[in-house]
Structure formats: C-alpha cells, structure tokens
Short mmCIF file of C-alpha atoms in Angstrom, two decimals:
data_model
loop_
_atom_site.label_atom_id
_atom_site.label_comp_id
_atom_site.label_asym_id
_atom_site.label_seq_id
_atom_site.Cartn_x
_atom_site.Cartn_y
_atom_site.Cartn_z
CA MET P 1 30.72 -1.21 -6.14
CA LYS P 2 29.95 -4.22 -3.96
CA LYS P 3 26.79 -6.12 -4.92
CA THR P 4 24.29 -6.43 -2.12
CA ASN P 5 21.51 -8.99 -1.84
CA ALA P 6 19.08 -6.23 -2.84
CA ILE P 7 21.02 -5.52 -6.04
CA ARG P 8 21.17 -9.23 -6.85
CA TRP P 9 17.39 -9.35 -6.31
CA LEU P 10 16.91 -6.38 -8.68
CA GLU P 11 19.05 -8.05 -11.35
CA ARG P 12 16.70 -11.05 -11.41
CA PHE P 13 14.00 -8.81 -12.89
CA ARG P 14 14.03 -6.81 -16.10
CA PHE P 15 12.66 -3.59 -14.70
CA PRO P 16 14.73 -0.46 -15.17
CA TYR P 17 16.39 0.91 -12.05
CA GLU P 18 19.25 3.23 -11.21
CA LEU P 19 21.78 3.06 -8.41
CA LEU P 20 22.48 6.24 -6.48
CA PRO P 21 25.53 6.20 -4.21
CA TYR P 22 25.65 8.83 -1.47
CA THR P 23 28.05 9.81 1.27
CA TYR P 24 27.08 7.96 4.41
CA ASP P 25 27.18 10.12 7.53
CA PRO P 26 26.63 8.21 10.82
CA GLU P 27 25.56 11.46 12.48
CA HIS P 28 22.77 12.02 9.94
CA LEU P 29 20.95 8.81 9.11
CA ASP P 30 17.65 10.62 8.55
CA VAL P 31 16.11 10.62 5.10
CA GLU P 32 15.81 14.41 5.04
CA HIS P 33 19.61 14.72 5.17
CA ILE P 34 20.14 11.98 2.58
CA SER P 35 17.57 13.47 0.19
CA ALA P 36 18.89 17.04 0.57
CA SER P 37 22.48 15.97 -0.07
CA ASN P 38 21.36 14.22 -3.28
CA ASN P 39 19.03 16.98 -4.56
CA LEU P 40 15.97 14.78 -4.09
CA ASP P 41 12.65 15.57 -2.50
CA ALA P 42 12.32 13.80 0.87
CA ALA P 43 8.97 12.44 -0.36
CA GLN P 44 10.88 10.48 -3.05
CA VAL P 45 13.28 8.75 -0.67
CA PHE P 46 11.51 5.90 1.09
CA LYS P 47 12.62 4.29 4.33
CA THR P 48 12.30 0.60 5.12
CA LEU P 49 10.85 -0.20 8.54
CA VAL P 50 10.66 -3.70 9.95
CA CYS P 51 7.81 -4.37 12.37
CA ILE P 52 6.53 -7.36 14.29
CA GLY P 53 2.82 -8.14 14.06
CA ASP P 54 1.05 -9.94 16.90
CA LYS P 55 -0.42 -12.46 14.43
CA THR P 56 1.87 -12.45 11.40
CA GLY P 57 5.32 -11.90 12.85
CA PRO P 58 7.69 -9.70 10.80
CA VAL P 59 6.19 -7.32 8.23
CA VAL P 60 7.95 -4.60 6.26
CA ALA P 61 6.75 -1.04 5.69
CA VAL P 62 8.23 1.16 2.96
CA ILE P 63 7.21 4.77 3.56
CA PRO P 64 8.24 8.25 2.42
CA GLY P 65 11.13 9.65 4.40
CA ASN P 66 9.17 12.75 5.33
CA LYS P 67 6.33 10.77 6.92
CA GLN P 68 5.75 8.54 9.94
CA LEU P 69 4.32 5.03 9.99
CA VAL P 70 0.74 4.89 11.31
CA LEU P 71 0.89 1.70 13.36
CA LYS P 72 -2.89 1.32 13.61
CA ASN P 73 -3.33 1.50 9.82
CA PHE P 74 -0.36 -0.79 9.26
CA ALA P 75 -1.69 -3.38 11.72
CA GLN P 76 -5.09 -3.37 10.04
CA LEU P 77 -3.61 -3.67 6.54
CA THR P 78 -1.36 -6.56 7.58
CA GLY P 79 -4.08 -8.53 9.38
CA ASN P 80 -2.73 -7.83 12.86
CA LYS P 81 -4.35 -6.29 15.92
CA LYS P 82 -1.06 -4.62 16.83
CA VAL P 83 2.32 -4.06 15.25
CA ALA P 84 5.46 -2.67 16.84
CA MET P 85 8.83 -1.73 15.45
CA ALA P 86 11.26 -4.64 15.54
CA PRO P 87 13.92 -4.06 18.19
CA MET P 88 17.03 -2.52 16.62
CA LYS P 89 19.17 -5.26 18.21
CA ASP P 90 17.20 -7.88 16.23
CA LEU P 91 17.26 -6.13 12.84
CA GLN P 92 20.36 -7.84 11.44
CA THR P 93 19.32 -11.26 12.72
CA LEU P 94 15.87 -10.89 11.13
CA THR P 95 16.82 -9.28 7.84
CA GLY P 96 20.55 -9.63 7.26
CA TYR P 97 20.75 -5.83 7.09
CA ILE P 98 21.90 -3.19 9.56
CA ARG P 99 20.27 0.11 10.53
CA GLY P 100 20.74 2.63 7.75
CA GLY P 101 21.26 -0.16 5.21
CA CYS P 102 17.97 -2.06 5.31
CA SER P 103 16.28 -2.79 1.99
CA PRO P 104 12.88 -4.40 1.39
CA LEU P 105 14.62 -6.62 -1.19
CA GLY P 106 16.96 -9.51 -0.51
CA MET P 107 16.30 -10.03 3.19
CA LYS P 108 17.36 -13.33 4.78
CA LYS P 109 13.71 -14.42 4.74
CA LYS P 110 10.85 -13.19 2.58
CA PHE P 111 8.54 -11.03 4.67
CA PRO P 112 5.35 -9.32 3.46
CA VAL P 113 6.13 -5.83 2.11
CA TYR P 114 3.68 -2.92 2.21
CA ILE P 115 4.41 0.34 0.39
CA ASP P 116 2.70 3.58 1.29
CA LYS P 117 0.24 4.60 -1.43
CA ALA P 118 1.98 8.01 -1.71
CA ALA P 119 4.52 6.20 -3.91
CA LEU P 120 1.90 5.91 -6.66
CA GLU P 121 1.97 9.70 -7.10
CA LEU P 122 5.67 9.59 -8.08
CA ALA P 123 7.42 8.53 -11.26
CA CYS P 124 10.41 7.20 -9.30
CA VAL P 125 11.02 6.27 -5.67
CA TYR P 126 14.41 5.74 -4.05
CA VAL P 127 14.91 2.95 -1.52
CA ASN P 128 17.97 1.65 0.30
CA ALA P 129 19.91 -0.85 -1.80
CA GLY P 130 21.08 -2.99 1.11
CA THR P 131 24.03 -1.02 2.44
CA ARG P 132 24.69 2.37 3.96
CA GLY P 133 25.51 4.85 1.21
CA LEU P 134 23.53 3.33 -1.66
CA LEU P 135 19.97 3.81 -2.91
CA PHE P 136 18.17 2.37 -5.91
CA GLY P 137 15.48 4.23 -7.81
CA MET P 138 12.65 2.74 -9.82
CA ALA P 139 8.98 3.20 -10.69
CA PRO P 140 6.78 2.43 -7.67
CA GLU P 141 4.72 -0.14 -9.55
CA ASP P 142 7.93 -1.97 -10.50
CA LEU P 143 9.10 -1.85 -6.87
CA ALA P 144 5.82 -3.45 -5.79
CA THR P 145 6.25 -6.21 -8.37
CA VAL P 146 9.89 -6.89 -7.49
CA ALA P 147 9.18 -6.83 -3.72
CA GLU P 148 5.91 -8.75 -4.15
CA GLY P 149 4.49 -5.84 -2.20
CA TYR P 150 1.13 -4.22 -1.64
CA PHE P 151 0.14 -0.57 -1.57
CA GLY P 152 -1.78 0.89 1.34
CA ASP P 153 -2.45 4.00 3.41
CA ILE P 154 0.16 3.45 6.14
CA ALA P 155 1.94 6.78 6.62
CA GLU P 156 1.10 10.37 7.50
#
C-alpha cells in the first residue's frame, strides 16, 4: 500500500489507528455508499471539506458523512463572517489532494481543522487517508490532537 502524506502524518504520533482500504467507485463518491460497502454506519465515516473564510482564508471542516455543513455555524466558529466551499478546481492546488481523496492530515499547508462535535459520541471515526480507496480510523480525541483540530457544532 502506497504511503500518503496523511499516513506519514499519522506515523509521527503514537496514537492507535487502523487503515481501511475500500473499493473506489467514481460513480459513488458519497459517504453513504462507502460506509455501506464497508459495514460502517454513515455517522462514523467523516468527510473532509475545504472552505474559504472571508477573514481567515482556507479552513477545514470534518463532518459526519450523513450530515451537511452549516456554513453560518462554521463561519462563526472559525472567526469569519462568511465561509464558502473552496472551488473544486482549486482543491489540489490548496491541499495537495484530489476530490474523494482529501484528508485533514498532511495537506500542503497547515490549515485550521474543525471537527463536528458528533465525533465525540463515537469510539472511532473514519476519515480519508489521503487517497481514493483508503480510510483511517481512530478515536475522535486522538484525531483532534493529531490534526491540531477543534470540536464544534458545525453540521446538521
């Protein structure tokens, strides 16, 4: 298995994690499909969304796959008046990752990471490991430490 920047980032820390490969299907990038094909609850598989704040620039949201980002809450939490999703055409330039393979760990630059507080209700959350077809799972508190992230009410 090819090491991604996210996996290299994980290896720098001593927190337990597991890698979960899955069959990538370009027709079904949604988390519901990925979670169902891996016998996981969609609430356990978190998606990484890159946004642009009007004051801070890029900020990263990590939210349950079965929820939507609440832009107003996210803006307030990040110290912005407004946030918008980063244009898909700019994702790789900003992060080094492509759609369907974006991880909150190991991006080209370190951006602030915010994790939806729903993660705290779970023993393990699964997040993209930096490439299509690979997730990593770990305790949400450990993810926050590794990502230097913050918890907040950002999804519904």
